[in-house]
Amino acid sequence: RKEVEQDPGPFNVPEGATVAFNCTYSNSASQSFFWYRQDCRKEPKLLMSVYSSGNEDGRFTAQLNRASQYISLLIRDSKLSDSATYLCVVMAGGFKTIFGAGTRLFVKA
Amino acid sequence: DAGVIQSPRHEVTEMGQEVTLRCKPISGHDYLFWYRQTMMRGLELLIYFNNNVPIDDSGMPEDRFSAKMPNASFSTLKIQPSEPRDSAVYFCASSLLRPGQNTGELFFGEGSRLTVL
């Protein structure tokens, strides 16, 4: 079993739609959680951290459920520029940082 | 400020040849990570260092792969001998990580795209 699992997609949504991505992780001792974004043929970049209480950054909302070992990302009012691959990231002890394989999103006009 | 610098950006080589990928982390960062990305397997952690010391190399595929960090400003990932299945994009990332902080941002280089024929 992979340490971090994501639905690979692709998700094809129209502009303005709301889309949700999910992620599960296997190491219950994991300490920190993040979502990264990767554009085609580019390097990954941090989108947002994920806190136990849930957190929001503009149109993006991230949530963590430690009991279920589950992380989510919600994007509201999708823009064409949101088209990218979204990577779920888990940081375990010693700062070992594991990336999920990513979920591809295509936002269409 | 300069980001993480990787070289070469592209490398095409023949099976059996030695490949050396290089990384210069962001100055002041004390963690350095090497990842490999393929369509099939996604972004895999190969090895990471803290203060130039390897912490976890369990992701290194086999003995053909080796990584070193001789000082705080330079790391190499070597493949010898290379095989076609090693074809991938290899990313280096660095960070300044401290317990209790949840930022945990890794800063990636632009990657080295390796093709082994």
Tab-separated table of C-alpha atoms in Angstrom:
chain	number	residue	atom	x	y	z
A	1	ARG	CA	0.000	0.000	0.000
A	2	LYS	CA	1.258	3.468	-0.885
A	3	GLU	CA	1.964	5.804	2.002
A	4	VAL	CA	-0.128	8.566	0.437
A	5	GLU	CA	-2.972	7.735	-1.930
A	6	GLN	CA	-4.905	10.054	-4.183
A	7	ASP	CA	-7.455	9.654	-6.940
A	8	PRO	CA	-5.391	10.383	-10.081
A	9	GLY	CA	-8.356	11.872	-11.938
A	10	PRO	CA	-8.445	13.645	-14.267
A	11	PHE	CA	-11.196	15.881	-13.042
A	12	ASN	CA	-12.741	17.860	-15.888
A	13	VAL	CA	-14.882	20.730	-14.610
A	14	PRO	CA	-16.355	23.918	-16.083
A	15	GLU	CA	-15.305	27.342	-14.911
A	16	GLY	CA	-17.111	28.319	-11.731
A	17	ALA	CA	-17.553	24.769	-10.514
A	18	THR	CA	-16.642	23.496	-7.081
A	19	VAL	CA	-14.321	20.520	-7.017
A	20	ALA	CA	-13.020	18.392	-4.148
A	21	PHE	CA	-9.935	16.222	-3.927
A	22	ASN	CA	-9.316	13.562	-1.341
A	23	CYS	CA	-6.230	11.897	-0.003
A	24	THR	CA	-5.503	9.161	2.531
A	25	TYR	CA	-2.263	8.392	4.325
A	26	SER	CA	-1.084	5.238	6.038
A	27	ASN	CA	1.315	6.468	8.726
A	28	SER	CA	-0.724	7.408	11.774
A	29	ALA	CA	2.334	9.127	13.255
A	30	SER	CA	2.407	11.697	10.461
A	31	GLN	CA	2.729	15.180	11.810
A	32	SER	CA	2.210	17.783	9.103
A	33	PHE	CA	0.123	17.915	5.985
A	34	PHE	CA	0.145	20.047	2.860
A	35	TRP	CA	-1.234	20.508	-0.605
A	36	TYR	CA	1.184	21.350	-3.399
A	37	ARG	CA	0.380	22.366	-6.927
A	38	GLN	CA	2.367	21.293	-9.977
A	39	ASP	CA	1.898	22.835	-13.394
A	40	CYS	CA	2.752	20.835	-16.505
A	41	ARG	CA	6.521	20.295	-16.805
A	42	LYS	CA	7.199	22.499	-13.795
A	43	GLU	CA	8.300	21.871	-10.235
A	44	PRO	CA	5.830	21.416	-7.352
A	45	LYS	CA	5.027	24.486	-5.288
A	46	LEU	CA	3.313	24.805	-1.932
A	47	LEU	CA	-0.372	25.653	-2.199
A	48	MET	CA	-1.310	25.521	1.475
A	49	SER	CA	-0.719	23.778	4.761
A	50	VAL	CA	-3.491	21.691	6.271
A	51	TYR	CA	-4.451	22.146	9.900
A	52	SER	CA	-6.572	19.928	12.112
A	53	SER	CA	-9.152	22.656	12.517
A	54	GLY	CA	-9.415	23.147	8.783
A	55	ASN	CA	-8.182	26.234	7.014
A	56	GLU	CA	-9.141	28.436	4.133
A	57	ASP	CA	-7.139	30.529	1.705
A	58	GLY	CA	-9.407	32.432	-0.640
A	59	ARG	CA	-11.223	29.924	-2.824
A	60	PHE	CA	-9.289	26.997	-1.340
A	61	THR	CA	-10.285	25.076	1.781
A	62	ALA	CA	-8.239	22.250	3.270
A	63	GLN	CA	-9.344	19.819	5.949
A	64	LEU	CA	-7.673	17.086	7.942
A	65	ASN	CA	-9.275	14.147	9.708
A	66	ARG	CA	-6.569	12.479	11.783
A	67	ALA	CA	-8.847	9.690	13.016
A	68	SER	CA	-9.616	8.606	9.449
A	69	GLN	CA	-6.164	9.603	8.143
A	70	TYR	CA	-7.845	11.641	5.466
A	71	ILE	CA	-7.066	15.012	3.897
A	72	SER	CA	-9.210	17.034	1.531
A	73	LEU	CA	-8.950	20.092	-0.678
A	74	LEU	CA	-11.965	22.038	-1.901
A	75	ILE	CA	-11.704	24.555	-4.707
A	76	ARG	CA	-14.639	26.886	-5.158
A	77	ASP	CA	-15.433	28.982	-8.233
A	78	SER	CA	-12.826	27.196	-10.360
A	79	LYS	CA	-10.740	29.311	-12.731
A	80	LEU	CA	-8.990	28.264	-15.917
A	81	SER	CA	-5.721	29.005	-14.111
A	82	ASP	CA	-6.517	26.337	-11.517
A	83	SER	CA	-5.776	23.655	-14.121
A	84	ALA	CA	-2.825	21.733	-12.682
A	85	THR	CA	-1.923	18.625	-10.725
A	86	TYR	CA	-2.628	18.796	-6.998
A	87	LEU	CA	-0.304	16.832	-4.762
A	88	CYS	CA	-1.184	15.678	-1.278
A	89	VAL	CA	1.851	15.767	0.991
A	90	VAL	CA	2.494	14.162	4.360
A	91	MET	CA	5.438	14.899	6.615
A	92	ALA	CA	6.302	12.213	9.146
A	93	GLY	CA	8.853	12.048	11.924
A	94	GLY	CA	12.272	13.387	11.065
A	95	PHE	CA	10.624	15.569	8.416
A	96	LYS	CA	10.404	12.670	5.962
A	97	THR	CA	8.162	14.186	3.287
A	98	ILE	CA	6.054	11.922	1.108
A	99	PHE	CA	4.071	13.082	-1.906
A	100	GLY	CA	0.978	11.473	-3.327
A	101	ALA	CA	0.953	10.769	-7.048
A	102	GLY	CA	-1.302	13.756	-7.640
A	103	THR	CA	-4.775	14.514	-8.960
A	104	ARG	CA	-5.043	16.216	-12.324
A	105	LEU	CA	-7.560	19.012	-12.725
A	106	PHE	CA	-8.695	20.509	-16.015
A	107	VAL	CA	-10.926	23.568	-15.823
A	108	LYS	CA	-12.679	24.331	-19.093
A	109	ALA	CA	-14.292	27.536	-20.315
B	1	ASP	CA	17.455	35.377	-3.985
B	2	ALA	CA	18.499	32.349	-5.990
B	3	GLY	CA	16.304	29.322	-5.641
B	4	VAL	CA	17.372	25.701	-5.730
B	5	ILE	CA	19.641	25.200	-8.718
B	6	GLN	CA	19.866	21.870	-10.500
B	7	SER	CA	22.065	20.775	-13.362
B	8	PRO	CA	21.909	19.546	-15.987
B	9	ARG	CA	18.350	20.474	-16.967
B	10	HIS	CA	18.306	17.742	-19.596
B	11	GLU	CA	20.507	14.717	-20.068
B	12	VAL	CA	20.319	12.026	-22.700
B	13	THR	CA	22.659	9.106	-22.245
B	14	GLU	CA	23.070	5.516	-23.259
B	15	MET	CA	22.431	2.523	-21.090
B	16	GLY	CA	25.442	1.655	-18.987
B	17	GLN	CA	26.793	5.171	-18.745
B	18	GLU	CA	27.332	7.009	-15.471
B	19	VAL	CA	25.013	9.923	-14.778
B	20	THR	CA	25.662	12.638	-12.200
B	21	LEU	CA	22.952	15.101	-11.245
B	22	ARG	CA	23.814	18.174	-9.207
B	23	CYS	CA	21.947	20.368	-6.781
B	24	LYS	CA	22.694	23.633	-5.011
B	25	PRO	CA	20.173	24.231	-2.219
B	26	ILE	CA	18.983	27.608	-1.010
B	27	SER	CA	21.563	29.161	1.272
B	28	GLY	CA	20.743	28.584	4.934
B	29	HIS	CA	18.484	25.599	4.346
B	30	ASP	CA	19.444	22.577	6.390
B	31	TYR	CA	17.356	19.878	4.706
B	32	LEU	CA	17.859	18.600	1.191
B	33	PHE	CA	15.620	16.086	-0.563
B	34	TRP	CA	16.041	14.133	-3.797
B	35	TYR	CA	12.884	12.965	-5.583
B	36	ARG	CA	12.239	11.095	-8.821
B	37	GLN	CA	9.050	11.677	-10.824
B	38	THR	CA	7.553	9.426	-13.478
B	39	MET	CA	4.058	9.182	-14.901
B	40	MET	CA	3.636	5.692	-13.514
B	41	ARG	CA	4.968	6.180	-9.991
B	42	GLY	CA	4.525	9.882	-9.310
B	43	LEU	CA	6.983	11.739	-7.081
B	44	GLU	CA	9.108	9.275	-5.109
B	45	LEU	CA	11.396	10.280	-2.257
B	46	LEU	CA	14.832	8.810	-2.885
B	47	ILE	CA	16.909	10.207	-0.029
B	48	TYR	CA	17.086	13.231	2.229
B	49	PHE	CA	19.820	14.937	4.208
B	50	ASN	CA	19.912	17.068	7.337
B	51	ASN	CA	23.001	19.202	7.833
B	52	ASN	CA	24.742	17.216	5.096
B	53	VAL	CA	24.059	13.865	6.791
B	54	PRO	CA	21.814	11.303	5.055
B	55	ILE	CA	18.772	10.665	7.230
B	56	ASP	CA	16.755	8.212	5.180
B	57	ASP	CA	17.859	6.519	1.971
B	58	SER	CA	15.207	3.798	1.975
B	59	GLY	CA	13.800	5.142	-1.281
B	60	MET	CA	16.999	4.673	-3.247
B	61	PRO	CA	16.050	2.014	-5.802
B	62	GLU	CA	19.193	-0.084	-5.707
B	63	ASP	CA	22.940	0.000	-5.393
B	64	ARG	CA	23.278	1.699	-8.737
B	65	PHE	CA	22.082	4.899	-7.091
B	66	SER	CA	24.184	6.920	-4.677
B	67	ALA	CA	23.872	10.411	-3.241
B	68	LYS	CA	26.319	12.633	-1.433
B	69	MET	CA	26.283	16.006	0.230
B	70	PRO	CA	29.885	17.032	0.817
B	71	ASN	CA	28.915	20.472	2.110
B	72	ALA	CA	25.892	22.632	2.814
B	73	SER	CA	25.808	24.113	-0.668
B	74	PHE	CA	26.133	21.071	-2.897
B	75	SER	CA	24.684	17.613	-3.410
B	76	THR	CA	24.987	14.990	-6.125
B	77	LEU	CA	22.888	12.040	-7.180
B	78	LYS	CA	24.799	9.462	-9.185
B	79	ILE	CA	23.504	6.547	-11.216
B	80	GLN	CA	26.057	3.978	-12.316
B	81	PRO	CA	25.379	2.144	-14.540
B	82	SER	CA	22.254	3.811	-15.887
B	83	GLU	CA	19.341	1.823	-17.316
B	84	PRO	CA	16.371	2.866	-19.487
B	85	ARG	CA	14.017	2.443	-16.509
B	86	ASP	CA	15.905	5.241	-14.749
B	87	SER	CA	14.434	7.718	-17.242
B	88	ALA	CA	12.540	10.285	-15.183
B	89	VAL	CA	12.629	13.843	-13.901
B	90	TYR	CA	14.825	14.122	-10.833
B	91	PHE	CA	13.989	16.944	-8.452
B	92	CYS	CA	16.051	18.379	-5.655
B	93	ALA	CA	14.320	20.357	-2.912
B	94	SER	CA	15.578	22.183	0.143
B	95	SER	CA	13.998	23.555	3.285
B	96	LEU	CA	14.623	25.022	6.702
B	97	LEU	CA	12.625	22.781	9.025
B	98	ARG	CA	12.092	23.111	12.748
B	99	PRO	CA	9.990	21.038	15.166
B	100	GLY	CA	6.719	22.654	16.056
B	101	GLN	CA	6.473	24.676	12.868
B	102	ASN	CA	3.834	23.603	10.416
B	103	THR	CA	5.061	25.586	7.431
B	104	GLY	CA	7.235	22.759	6.176
B	105	GLU	CA	7.608	24.267	2.731
B	106	LEU	CA	9.980	22.486	0.395
B	107	PHE	CA	11.494	24.626	-2.346
B	108	PHE	CA	12.112	22.673	-5.515
B	109	GLY	CA	14.580	23.124	-8.291
B	110	GLU	CA	13.378	22.992	-11.878
B	111	GLY	CA	14.396	19.346	-12.157
B	112	SER	CA	16.781	17.330	-14.277
B	113	ARG	CA	15.080	15.401	-17.066
B	114	LEU	CA	17.009	12.193	-17.675
B	115	THR	CA	16.554	9.962	-20.698
B	116	VAL	CA	18.491	6.700	-20.837
B	117	LEU	CA	18.454	5.069	-24.254
